[in-house]
PDB file of C-alpha atoms in Angstrom:
ATOM      1  CA  MET A  10     -60.232  10.159  76.203  1.00 34.00           C
ATOM      2  CA  ASN A  11     -59.633   6.419  75.874  1.00 38.00           C
ATOM      3  CA  HIS A  12     -58.953   5.411  72.269  1.00 42.00           C
ATOM      4  CA  SER A  13     -58.638   1.674  72.895  1.00 45.00           C
ATOM      5  CA  LEU A  14     -59.921  -0.562  70.111  1.00 44.00           C
ATOM      6  CA  TYR A  15     -62.484  -3.332  70.359  1.00 42.00           C
ATOM      7  CA  SER A  16     -61.277  -6.472  68.611  1.00 42.00           C
ATOM      8  CA  GLY A  17     -64.363  -8.650  68.938  1.00 44.00           C
ATOM      9  CA  SER A  18     -62.762 -10.802  71.630  1.00 46.00           C
ATOM     10  CA  GLY A  19     -61.769  -7.975  73.976  1.00 54.00           C
ATOM     11  CA  ILE A  20     -60.333  -4.473  74.260  1.00 70.00           C
ATOM     12  CA  VAL A  21     -56.971  -3.733  72.640  1.00 75.00           C
ATOM     13  CA  PRO A  22     -55.140  -1.275  74.947  1.00 82.00           C
ATOM     14  CA  GLU A  23     -54.080   2.118  73.691  1.00 87.00           C
ATOM     15  CA  MET A  24     -50.422   2.420  72.698  1.00 90.00           C
ATOM     16  CA  ASP A  25     -48.653   5.612  73.800  1.00 91.00           C
ATOM     17  CA  ASP A  26     -45.770   7.313  71.981  1.00 93.00           C
ATOM     18  CA  VAL A  27     -43.096   5.710  74.145  1.00 93.00           C
ATOM     19  CA  GLN A  28     -44.376   2.178  73.539  1.00 93.00           C
ATOM     20  CA  PHE A  29     -44.846   2.781  69.805  1.00 94.00           C
ATOM     21  CA  SER A  30     -41.269   4.040  69.502  1.00 95.00           C
ATOM     22  CA  ARG A  31     -39.952   1.064  71.490  1.00 95.00           C
ATOM     23  CA  TRP A  32     -41.754  -1.520  69.342  1.00 95.00           C
ATOM     24  CA  GLN A  33     -40.967   0.385  66.158  1.00 93.00           C
ATOM     25  CA  SER A  34     -37.247   0.273  67.016  1.00 95.00           C
ATOM     26  CA  LEU A  35     -37.312  -3.428  67.912  1.00 95.00           C
ATOM     27  CA  LEU A  36     -39.030  -4.351  64.643  1.00 93.00           C
ATOM     28  CA  GLU A  37     -36.536  -2.360  62.580  1.00 94.00           C
ATOM     29  CA  GLU A  38     -33.541  -3.675  64.523  1.00 94.00           C
ATOM     30  CA  ARG A  39     -34.539  -7.311  64.046  1.00 92.00           C
ATOM     31  CA  THR A  40     -36.191  -7.311  60.597  1.00 92.00           C
ATOM     32  CA  GLY A  41     -35.129  -4.027  58.984  1.00 91.00           C
ATOM     33  CA  MET A  42     -38.740  -3.048  58.429  1.00 89.00           C
ATOM     34  CA  CYS A  43     -39.527   0.598  59.143  1.00 90.00           C
ATOM     35  CA  LEU A  44     -43.069   1.042  60.447  1.00 88.00           C
ATOM     36  CA  PRO A  45     -44.248   4.639  59.867  1.00 88.00           C
ATOM     37  CA  ALA A  46     -46.413   6.521  62.346  1.00 89.00           C
ATOM     38  CA  GLN A  47     -49.412   6.065  60.027  1.00 88.00           C
ATOM     39  CA  ARG A  48     -49.335   2.345  60.788  1.00 88.00           C
ATOM     40  CA  ARG A  49     -49.506   2.708  64.558  1.00 90.00           C
ATOM     41  CA  SER A  50     -53.093   1.368  64.611  1.00 89.00           C
ATOM     42  CA  PHE A  51     -51.954  -1.720  62.667  1.00 88.00           C
ATOM     43  CA  LEU A  52     -49.164  -2.354  65.172  1.00 91.00           C
ATOM     44  CA  GLN A  53     -51.468  -1.696  68.124  1.00 92.00           C
ATOM     45  CA  THR A  54     -54.121  -4.092  66.865  1.00 90.00           C
ATOM     46  CA  SER A  55     -51.643  -6.837  65.893  1.00 89.00           C
ATOM     47  CA  LEU A  56     -49.836  -6.677  69.228  1.00 93.00           C
ATOM     48  CA  GLY A  57     -53.052  -6.333  71.228  1.00 91.00           C
ATOM     49  CA  LEU A  58     -54.651  -9.412  69.698  1.00 90.00           C
ATOM     50  CA  ARG A  59     -51.534 -11.504  70.306  1.00 91.00           C
ATOM     51  CA  MET A  60     -51.332 -10.208  73.883  1.00 93.00           C
ATOM     52  CA  GLN A  61     -54.881 -11.446  74.477  1.00 91.00           C
ATOM     53  CA  GLU A  62     -53.913 -14.873  73.163  1.00 92.00           C
ATOM     54  CA  VAL A  63     -50.923 -15.220  75.496  1.00 92.00           C
ATOM     55  CA  GLY A  64     -52.455 -13.457  78.499  1.00 92.00           C
ATOM     56  CA  CYS A  65     -50.385 -10.240  78.632  1.00 91.00           C
ATOM     57  CA  ASP A  66     -52.081  -7.125  80.013  1.00 89.00           C
ATOM     58  CA  SER A  67     -49.701  -4.435  78.769  1.00 91.00           C
ATOM     59  CA  TYR A  68     -47.339  -3.716  75.878  1.00 94.00           C
ATOM     60  CA  GLN A  69     -44.442  -3.474  78.334  1.00 93.00           C
ATOM     61  CA  GLU A  70     -45.200  -6.907  79.787  1.00 94.00           C
ATOM     62  CA  TYR A  71     -45.324  -8.404  76.287  1.00 95.00           C
ATOM     63  CA  TYR A  72     -42.142  -6.552  75.269  1.00 95.00           C
ATOM     64  CA  ASP A  73     -40.330  -8.029  78.270  1.00 95.00           C
ATOM     65  CA  ARG A  74     -41.619 -11.505  77.357  1.00 95.00           C
ATOM     66  CA  ILE A  75     -40.323 -11.140  73.785  1.00 94.00           C
ATOM     67  CA  LEU A  76     -36.835 -10.398  75.136  1.00 93.00           C
ATOM     68  CA  SER A  77     -36.782 -13.259  77.646  1.00 91.00           C
ATOM     69  CA  GLY A  78     -34.692 -16.254  76.598  1.00 89.00           C
ATOM     70  CA  PRO A  79     -35.629 -19.119  74.255  1.00 92.00           C
ATOM     71  CA  ALA A  80     -39.353 -18.794  74.944  1.00 92.00           C
ATOM     72  CA  GLY A  81     -39.148 -15.147  73.947  1.00 92.00           C
ATOM     73  CA  ALA A  82     -37.402 -16.064  70.696  1.00 91.00           C
ATOM     74  CA  ILE A  83     -40.202 -18.492  69.837  1.00 90.00           C
ATOM     75  CA  GLU A  84     -42.825 -15.875  70.640  1.00 93.00           C
ATOM     76  CA  TRP A  85     -40.961 -13.335  68.529  1.00 92.00           C
ATOM     77  CA  ASN A  86     -41.146 -15.648  65.512  1.00 87.00           C
ATOM     78  CA  THR A  87     -44.903 -15.968  66.001  1.00 88.00           C
ATOM     79  CA  LEU A  88     -45.288 -12.200  66.211  1.00 90.00           C
ATOM     80  CA  VAL A  89     -43.159 -11.583  63.115  1.00 87.00           C
ATOM     81  CA  ASP A  90     -45.517 -13.863  61.183  1.00 83.00           C
ATOM     82  CA  ARG A  91     -48.388 -11.594  62.200  1.00 82.00           C
ATOM     83  CA  LEU A  92     -46.606  -8.347  61.372  1.00 85.00           C
ATOM     84  CA  THR A  93     -44.874  -9.125  58.088  1.00 77.00           C
ATOM     85  CA  VAL A  94     -47.371 -11.160  56.058  1.00 66.00           C
ATOM     86  CA  GLN A  95     -48.341  -9.035  53.054  1.00 69.00           C
ATOM     87  CA  GLU A  96     -51.051  -9.442  50.433  1.00 74.00           C
ATOM     88  CA  THR A  97     -49.937 -11.198  47.278  1.00 87.00           C
ATOM     89  CA  ARG A  98     -51.429 -12.986  44.283  1.00 93.00           C
ATOM     90  CA  PHE A  99     -50.434 -14.862  41.140  1.00 96.00           C
ATOM     91  CA  PHE A 100     -48.933 -12.742  38.327  1.00 96.00           C
ATOM     92  CA  ARG A 101     -49.395  -9.589  40.408  1.00 93.00           C
ATOM     93  CA  ASP A 102     -47.555  -7.339  37.913  1.00 95.00           C
ATOM     94  CA  PRO A 103     -48.414  -8.401  34.326  1.00 94.00           C
ATOM     95  CA  ASP A 104     -45.816  -6.077  32.772  1.00 96.00           C
ATOM     96  CA  ALA A 105     -43.054  -7.496  34.944  1.00 97.00           C
ATOM     97  CA  PHE A 106     -44.036 -11.066  34.102  1.00 97.00           C
ATOM     98  CA  ALA A 107     -44.131 -10.229  30.389  1.00 96.00           C
ATOM     99  CA  PHE A 108     -40.528  -9.072  30.838  1.00 97.00           C
ATOM    100  CA  VAL A 109     -39.739 -12.291  32.730  1.00 98.00           C
ATOM    101  CA  GLU A 110     -41.029 -14.334  29.790  1.00 97.00           C
ATOM    102  CA  GLN A 111     -38.955 -12.282  27.365  1.00 96.00           C
ATOM    103  CA  HIS A 112     -35.855 -12.765  29.513  1.00 97.00           C
ATOM    104  CA  MET A 113     -36.412 -16.510  29.771  1.00 96.00           C
ATOM    105  CA  ARG A 114     -36.728 -16.816  25.993  1.00 95.00           C
ATOM    106  CA  HIS A 115     -33.434 -14.999  25.620  1.00 94.00           C
ATOM    107  CA  MET A 116     -31.751 -17.203  28.243  1.00 93.00           C
ATOM    108  CA  GLN A 117     -33.120 -20.313  26.557  1.00 91.00           C
ATOM    109  CA  ARG A 118     -30.711 -19.580  23.718  1.00 88.00           C
ATOM    110  CA  ALA A 119     -27.868 -18.313  25.916  1.00 89.00           C
ATOM    111  CA  LEU A 120     -27.718 -21.114  28.514  1.00 88.00           C
ATOM    112  CA  GLY A 121     -25.405 -24.065  28.148  1.00 82.00           C
ATOM    113  CA  GLU A 122     -27.033 -27.353  27.175  1.00 81.00           C
ATOM    114  CA  GLN A 123     -26.844 -28.799  30.703  1.00 86.00           C
ATOM    115  CA  GLU A 124     -27.261 -25.490  32.571  1.00 93.00           C
ATOM    116  CA  THR A 125     -30.236 -24.959  34.880  1.00 96.00           C
ATOM    117  CA  PHE A 126     -32.107 -21.658  34.811  1.00 97.00           C
ATOM    118  CA  GLU A 127     -32.100 -20.369  38.415  1.00 98.00           C
ATOM    119  CA  ALA A 128     -34.711 -17.891  39.703  1.00 98.00           C
ATOM    120  CA  TRP A 129     -35.162 -16.357  43.157  1.00 98.00           C
ATOM    121  CA  SER A 130     -38.346 -14.841  44.568  1.00 98.00           C
ATOM    122  CA  VAL A 131     -37.289 -12.526  47.425  1.00 97.00           C
ATOM    123  CA  GLY A 132     -40.062 -12.016  49.977  1.00 94.00           C
ATOM    124  CA  CYS A 133     -42.166 -14.747  48.398  1.00 95.00           C
ATOM    125  CA  SER A 134     -44.903 -14.673  51.073  1.00 93.00           C
ATOM    126  CA  SER A 135     -47.341 -17.570  50.535  1.00 94.00           C
ATOM    127  CA  GLY A 136     -45.734 -18.691  47.281  1.00 96.00           C
ATOM    128  CA  GLU A 137     -47.888 -17.243  44.508  1.00 96.00           C
ATOM    129  CA  GLU A 138     -45.005 -15.230  43.079  1.00 97.00           C
ATOM    130  CA  ALA A 139     -42.570 -18.156  43.047  1.00 98.00           C
ATOM    131  CA  TYR A 140     -45.135 -20.434  41.412  1.00 98.00           C
ATOM    132  CA  SER A 141     -45.910 -17.738  38.833  1.00 97.00           C
ATOM    133  CA  LEU A 142     -42.220 -17.683  37.902  1.00 98.00           C
ATOM    134  CA  ALA A 143     -42.196 -21.487  37.718  1.00 98.00           C
ATOM    135  CA  MET A 144     -45.267 -21.542  35.468  1.00 97.00           C
ATOM    136  CA  VAL A 145     -43.664 -19.125  33.028  1.00 97.00           C
ATOM    137  CA  ALA A 146     -40.467 -21.187  33.133  1.00 97.00           C
ATOM    138  CA  GLU A 147     -42.409 -24.378  32.446  1.00 96.00           C
ATOM    139  CA  GLU A 148     -44.126 -22.741  29.463  1.00 95.00           C
ATOM    140  CA  VAL A 149     -40.922 -21.259  28.022  1.00 95.00           C
ATOM    141  CA  LEU A 150     -38.150 -23.615  29.141  1.00 95.00           C
ATOM    142  CA  GLY A 151     -39.806 -26.840  30.238  1.00 91.00           C
ATOM    143  CA  HIS A 152     -41.460 -27.574  26.908  1.00 83.00           C
ATOM    144  CA  SER A 153     -38.056 -27.487  25.210  1.00 83.00           C
ATOM    145  CA  GLY A 154     -36.471 -29.754  27.803  1.00 87.00           C
ATOM    146  CA  ARG A 155     -34.584 -27.014  29.649  1.00 91.00           C
ATOM    147  CA  ARG A 156     -34.183 -27.423  33.397  1.00 95.00           C
ATOM    148  CA  PHE A 157     -35.213 -24.660  35.788  1.00 97.00           C
ATOM    149  CA  ALA A 158     -35.432 -24.110  39.545  1.00 98.00           C
ATOM    150  CA  VAL A 159     -37.177 -21.413  41.578  1.00 98.00           C
ATOM    151  CA  THR A 160     -36.286 -20.543  45.184  1.00 98.00           C
ATOM    152  CA  GLY A 161     -38.699 -18.550  47.337  1.00 98.00           C
ATOM    153  CA  THR A 162     -37.470 -16.922  50.552  1.00 97.00           C
ATOM    154  CA  ASP A 163     -39.361 -15.135  53.308  1.00 95.00           C
ATOM    155  CA  ILE A 164     -38.971 -14.369  57.010  1.00 92.00           C
ATOM    156  CA  SER A 165     -42.376 -15.831  57.947  1.00 90.00           C
ATOM    157  CA  THR A 166     -42.524 -19.560  58.662  1.00 89.00           C
ATOM    158  CA  ILE A 167     -46.331 -19.589  58.456  1.00 89.00           C
ATOM    159  CA  VAL A 168     -46.509 -18.347  54.871  1.00 92.00           C
ATOM    160  CA  LEU A 169     -43.655 -20.650  53.872  1.00 94.00           C
ATOM    161  CA  ARG A 170     -45.679 -23.656  55.046  1.00 94.00           C
ATOM    162  CA  LYS A 171     -48.549 -22.509  52.852  1.00 94.00           C
ATOM    163  CA  ALA A 172     -46.169 -21.979  49.948  1.00 96.00           C
ATOM    164  CA  ARG A 173     -44.801 -25.518  50.234  1.00 97.00           C
ATOM    165  CA  ALA A 174     -48.346 -26.931  50.279  1.00 96.00           C
ATOM    166  CA  GLY A 175     -49.197 -25.101  47.040  1.00 96.00           C
ATOM    167  CA  ARG A 176     -52.930 -25.017  47.773  1.00 95.00           C
ATOM    168  CA  TYR A 177     -54.986 -21.860  47.254  1.00 95.00           C
ATOM    169  CA  MET A 178     -58.603 -20.717  47.086  1.00 93.00           C
ATOM    170  CA  SER A 179     -60.166 -21.177  43.651  1.00 91.00           C
ATOM    171  CA  ARG A 180     -60.732 -17.410  43.352  1.00 90.00           C
ATOM    172  CA  SER A 181     -56.991 -17.239  42.673  1.00 91.00           C
ATOM    173  CA  LEU A 182     -57.789 -18.530  39.188  1.00 89.00           C
ATOM    174  CA  GLN A 183     -58.871 -15.043  38.111  1.00 90.00           C
ATOM    175  CA  TRP A 184     -55.247 -13.886  38.251  1.00 91.00           C
ATOM    176  CA  LEU A 185     -53.833 -16.790  36.243  1.00 93.00           C
ATOM    177  CA  PRO A 186     -53.266 -16.363  32.485  1.00 93.00           C
ATOM    178  CA  GLU A 187     -54.989 -18.733  30.109  1.00 92.00           C
ATOM    179  CA  PHE A 188     -51.888 -20.835  29.404  1.00 91.00           C
ATOM    180  CA  CYS A 189     -51.812 -21.809  33.110  1.00 92.00           C
ATOM    181  CA  ARG A 190     -55.508 -22.643  33.351  1.00 88.00           C
ATOM    182  CA  ALA A 191     -55.440 -24.737  30.201  1.00 85.00           C
ATOM    183  CA  SER A 192     -52.378 -26.734  31.233  1.00 87.00           C
ATOM    184  CA  ASP A 193     -51.689 -29.495  33.746  1.00 85.00           C
ATOM    185  CA  MET A 194     -49.901 -27.066  36.087  1.00 92.00           C
ATOM    186  CA  LEU A 195     -52.783 -27.130  38.572  1.00 91.00           C
ATOM    187  CA  THR A 196     -55.948 -29.020  39.467  1.00 89.00           C
ATOM    188  CA  LEU A 197     -59.309 -27.921  40.892  1.00 85.00           C
ATOM    189  CA  ASP A 198     -60.593 -29.576  44.031  1.00 81.00           C
ATOM    190  CA  SER A 199     -63.519 -28.544  46.271  1.00 82.00           C
ATOM    191  CA  GLY A 200     -63.121 -24.800  46.037  1.00 86.00           C
ATOM    192  CA  HIS A 201     -59.327 -24.888  45.891  1.00 92.00           C
ATOM    193  CA  ILE A 202     -56.589 -25.046  43.296  1.00 93.00           C
ATOM    194  CA  GLN A 203     -53.617 -27.322  43.839  1.00 95.00           C
ATOM    195  CA  ILE A 204     -50.295 -26.594  42.148  1.00 96.00           C
ATOM    196  CA  SER A 205     -49.177 -29.712  40.317  1.00 95.00           C
ATOM    197  CA  ASP A 206     -46.415 -31.911  41.708  1.00 95.00           C
ATOM    198  CA  SER A 207     -44.182 -31.149  38.727  1.00 94.00           C
ATOM    199  CA  ILE A 208     -44.321 -27.400  39.353  1.00 96.00           C
ATOM    200  CA  ARG A 209     -43.984 -27.784  43.127  1.00 96.00           C
ATOM    201  CA  LYS A 210     -40.904 -29.991  42.693  1.00 96.00           C
ATOM    202  CA  SER A 211     -39.243 -27.216  40.690  1.00 97.00           C
ATOM    203  CA  CYS A 212     -39.688 -24.806  43.622  1.00 98.00           C
ATOM    204  CA  CYS A 213     -38.146 -24.760  47.082  1.00 97.00           C
ATOM    205  CA  PHE A 214     -38.893 -22.411  49.955  1.00 98.00           C
ATOM    206  CA  SER A 215     -36.600 -21.292  52.752  1.00 97.00           C
ATOM    207  CA  GLN A 216     -36.746 -18.889  55.695  1.00 95.00           C
ATOM    208  CA  VAL A 217     -34.391 -15.955  55.170  1.00 95.00           C
ATOM    209  CA  ASN A 218     -34.255 -12.661  57.049  1.00 94.00           C
ATOM    210  CA  ILE A 219     -33.505 -10.026  54.433  1.00 93.00           C
ATOM    211  CA  LEU A 220     -31.073  -8.410  56.893  1.00 93.00           C
ATOM    212  CA  ASN A 221     -28.964 -11.580  56.632  1.00 93.00           C
ATOM    213  CA  LEU A 222     -28.749 -11.866  52.851  1.00 94.00           C
ATOM    214  CA  ASP A 223     -24.973 -12.082  53.098  1.00 90.00           C
ATOM    215  CA  ALA A 224     -25.397 -15.510  54.696  1.00 91.00           C
ATOM    216  CA  CYS A 225     -27.854 -16.742  52.044  1.00 94.00           C
ATOM    217  CA  PRO A 226     -26.147 -19.378  49.850  1.00 93.00           C
ATOM    218  CA  LEU A 227     -27.925 -18.474  46.590  1.00 96.00           C
ATOM    219  CA  GLU A 228     -25.461 -17.481  43.865  1.00 96.00           C
ATOM    220  CA  GLN A 229     -25.351 -17.178  40.071  1.00 96.00           C
ATOM    221  CA  GLN A 230     -29.069 -16.463  39.710  1.00 98.00           C
ATOM    222  CA  HIS A 231     -30.428 -15.859  36.220  1.00 98.00           C
ATOM    223  CA  LEU A 232     -33.427 -13.990  37.622  1.00 98.00           C
ATOM    224  CA  ILE A 233     -34.015 -12.263  40.964  1.00 98.00           C
ATOM    225  CA  TYR A 234     -37.565 -11.015  41.499  1.00 98.00           C
ATOM    226  CA  CYS A 235     -37.850  -8.557  44.396  1.00 97.00           C
ATOM    227  CA  GLN A 236     -41.101  -6.620  44.108  1.00 94.00           C
ATOM    228  CA  ASN A 237     -43.147  -4.993  46.899  1.00 89.00           C
ATOM    229  CA  VAL A 238     -40.395  -5.733  49.428  1.00 91.00           C
ATOM    230  CA  LEU A 239     -38.129  -2.679  49.493  1.00 93.00           C
ATOM    231  CA  ILE A 240     -40.951  -0.253  50.309  1.00 88.00           C
ATOM    232  CA  TYR A 241     -40.886  -1.448  53.944  1.00 88.00           C
ATOM    233  CA  PHE A 242     -37.260  -0.404  54.472  1.00 93.00           C
ATOM    234  CA  ARG A 243     -35.370   2.858  54.841  1.00 93.00           C
ATOM    235  CA  ARG A 244     -33.637   4.078  51.696  1.00 93.00           C
ATOM    236  CA  TRP A 245     -30.109   3.374  52.963  1.00 95.00           C
ATOM    237  CA  ARG A 246     -31.124  -0.204  53.768  1.00 95.00           C
ATOM    238  CA  ARG A 247     -32.758  -0.629  50.361  1.00 95.00           C
ATOM    239  CA  ARG A 248     -29.387   0.178  48.818  1.00 96.00           C
ATOM    240  CA  GLU A 249     -27.671  -2.405  51.010  1.00 96.00           C
ATOM    241  CA  ILE A 250     -30.205  -5.071  50.004  1.00 96.00           C
ATOM    242  CA  LEU A 251     -29.924  -4.291  46.296  1.00 97.00           C
ATOM    243  CA  ASN A 252     -26.117  -4.244  46.439  1.00 97.00           C
ATOM    244  CA  VAL A 253     -26.137  -7.780  47.840  1.00 97.00           C
ATOM    245  CA  LEU A 254     -28.668  -8.981  45.250  1.00 98.00           C
ATOM    246  CA  ALA A 255     -26.574  -7.510  42.440  1.00 98.00           C
ATOM    247  CA  GLN A 256     -23.674  -9.714  43.527  1.00 97.00           C
ATOM    248  CA  ARG A 257     -25.898 -12.815  43.396  1.00 97.00           C
ATOM    249  CA  LEU A 258     -26.762 -12.469  39.707  1.00 98.00           C
ATOM    250  CA  ALA A 259     -25.077 -14.524  37.014  1.00 97.00           C
ATOM    251  CA  PRO A 260     -23.721 -12.572  34.016  1.00 96.00           C
ATOM    252  CA  GLY A 261     -26.733 -11.776  31.847  1.00 96.00           C
ATOM    253  CA  GLY A 262     -29.067 -12.302  34.795  1.00 97.00           C
ATOM    254  CA  VAL A 263     -31.870  -9.862  35.582  1.00 98.00           C
ATOM    255  CA  LEU A 264     -32.938  -8.158  38.828  1.00 98.00           C
ATOM    256  CA  ILE A 265     -36.559  -6.943  38.868  1.00 98.00           C
ATOM    257  CA  ILE A 266     -37.885  -4.568  41.527  1.00 97.00           C
ATOM    258  CA  GLY A 267     -41.122  -2.613  41.880  1.00 93.00           C
ATOM    259  CA  LEU A 268     -41.638   0.607  39.935  1.00 91.00           C
ATOM    260  CA  GLY A 269     -40.649   3.551  42.109  1.00 89.00           C
ATOM    261  CA  GLU A 270     -39.135   1.419  44.873  1.00 90.00           C
ATOM    262  CA  MET A 271     -35.605   2.727  44.206  1.00 89.00           C
ATOM    263  CA  VAL A 272     -35.475   5.211  41.336  1.00 84.00           C
ATOM    264  CA  ASP A 273     -31.927   6.553  41.787  1.00 87.00           C
ATOM    265  CA  TRP A 274     -29.996   3.367  42.580  1.00 93.00           C
ATOM    266  CA  GLN A 275     -27.059   2.358  40.377  1.00 94.00           C
ATOM    267  CA  HIS A 276     -24.528  -0.438  40.556  1.00 97.00           C
ATOM    268  CA  PRO A 277     -21.307  -0.879  38.531  1.00 96.00           C
ATOM    269  CA  LEU A 278     -22.140  -4.518  37.761  1.00 96.00           C
ATOM    270  CA  LEU A 279     -25.605  -3.743  36.385  1.00 98.00           C
ATOM    271  CA  GLU A 280     -27.100  -2.033  33.358  1.00 97.00           C
ATOM    272  CA  PRO A 281     -30.596  -0.545  33.874  1.00 96.00           C
ATOM    273  CA  VAL A 282     -33.344  -1.577  31.467  1.00 95.00           C
ATOM    274  CA  ARG A 283     -34.879   1.432  29.738  1.00 90.00           C
ATOM    275  CA  SER A 284     -38.600   0.946  30.252  1.00 90.00           C
ATOM    276  CA  SER A 285     -41.535   2.850  31.754  1.00 89.00           C
ATOM    277  CA  ARG A 286     -43.352  -0.415  32.549  1.00 93.00           C
ATOM    278  CA  VAL A 287     -40.768  -2.360  34.511  1.00 95.00           C
ATOM    279  CA  SER A 288     -37.842  -1.528  36.802  1.00 96.00           C
ATOM    280  CA  ALA A 289     -35.116  -4.025  35.936  1.00 97.00           C
ATOM    281  CA  PHE A 290     -31.330  -4.325  35.789  1.00 97.00           C
ATOM    282  CA  ILE A 291     -29.148  -6.706  33.770  1.00 98.00           C
ATOM    283  CA  ARG A 292     -25.861  -8.072  35.107  1.00 97.00           C
ATOM    284  CA  LYS A 293     -23.099  -7.143  32.697  1.00 94.00           C
ATOM    285  CA  SER A 294     -20.825  -9.771  31.224  1.00 84.00           C
ATOM    286  CA  GLU A 295     -17.469 -10.313  32.879  1.00 72.00           C
ATOM    287  CA  THR A 296     -15.780  -8.671  29.867  1.00 63.00           C
ATOM    288  CA  SER A 297     -17.839  -5.477  29.991  1.00 58.00           C
ATOM    289  CA  THR A 298     -17.438  -5.289  33.788  1.00 54.00           C
ATOM    290  CA  GLY A 299     -13.680  -5.463  33.422  1.00 52.00           C
ATOM    291  CA  GLU A 300     -13.702  -2.770  30.752  1.00 45.00           C
ATOM    292  CA  THR A 301     -15.770  -0.501  33.024  1.00 47.00           C
ATOM    293  CA  ALA A 302     -13.363  -1.028  35.912  1.00 41.00           C
ATOM    294  CA  ARG A 303     -10.356  -0.067  33.738  1.00 39.00           C
ATOM    295  CA  ARG A 304     -11.914   3.242  32.652  1.00 40.00           C
TER     296      ARG A 304
END
């Protein structure tokens, strides 16, 4: 029986076990993402639609094109954009952002007078998460004259372009807390919201493959927000990612991940936050780290 799918513009060919395994391995090798068997139809549809666009008749032909020189590298980047873009929204986890606000208020007192509060949104997608962090920072730190900066990183160049533009459908307003709607952090324009220039200038966006975090220059972060990212990786790779992020925190800085994403992970530099609402870790001070090492 032929189980090919109809896409609306043509027939998406059926993907056999050999081809699924081949593409599954390539995706994990290059991005670290582990695509389970339950998502075969997603992979088949995504590949099939792109194959129609570029005129490839089989998964093998497209696979060979992906591996062929500079043109293949460009095509691979296009495909990764299709396969890795995940749903996101402003203030997606209210409990986590309540913890972010609490942490920023604490750091407001702990930071040096000229020190900038640094935050990093890992896997920022189209920017809503990074801008949410910036809006909280503006409310907590900006009003008292404190400087802050938010960096958003993602592997997809398409979503990063959207993030830099800072323009979203007006339905996004439903996820924004009242202090954002009532402020000058955004404007309404013909069915869209536009993030204000002041908030956008506090944010920068950069392409980073999470497998290459060692090469990422971000250091001494006061907040690293990494939610809904680790679930796409194998457990051993999640540990590798978190170990690198732990090293990038400043003393007193906080790492926030999704509830249940890594329940048994520990790191000697970090102290877990005891909470049933948020999964977070605080970087110990240099003094306490040294004391731990001597024990």
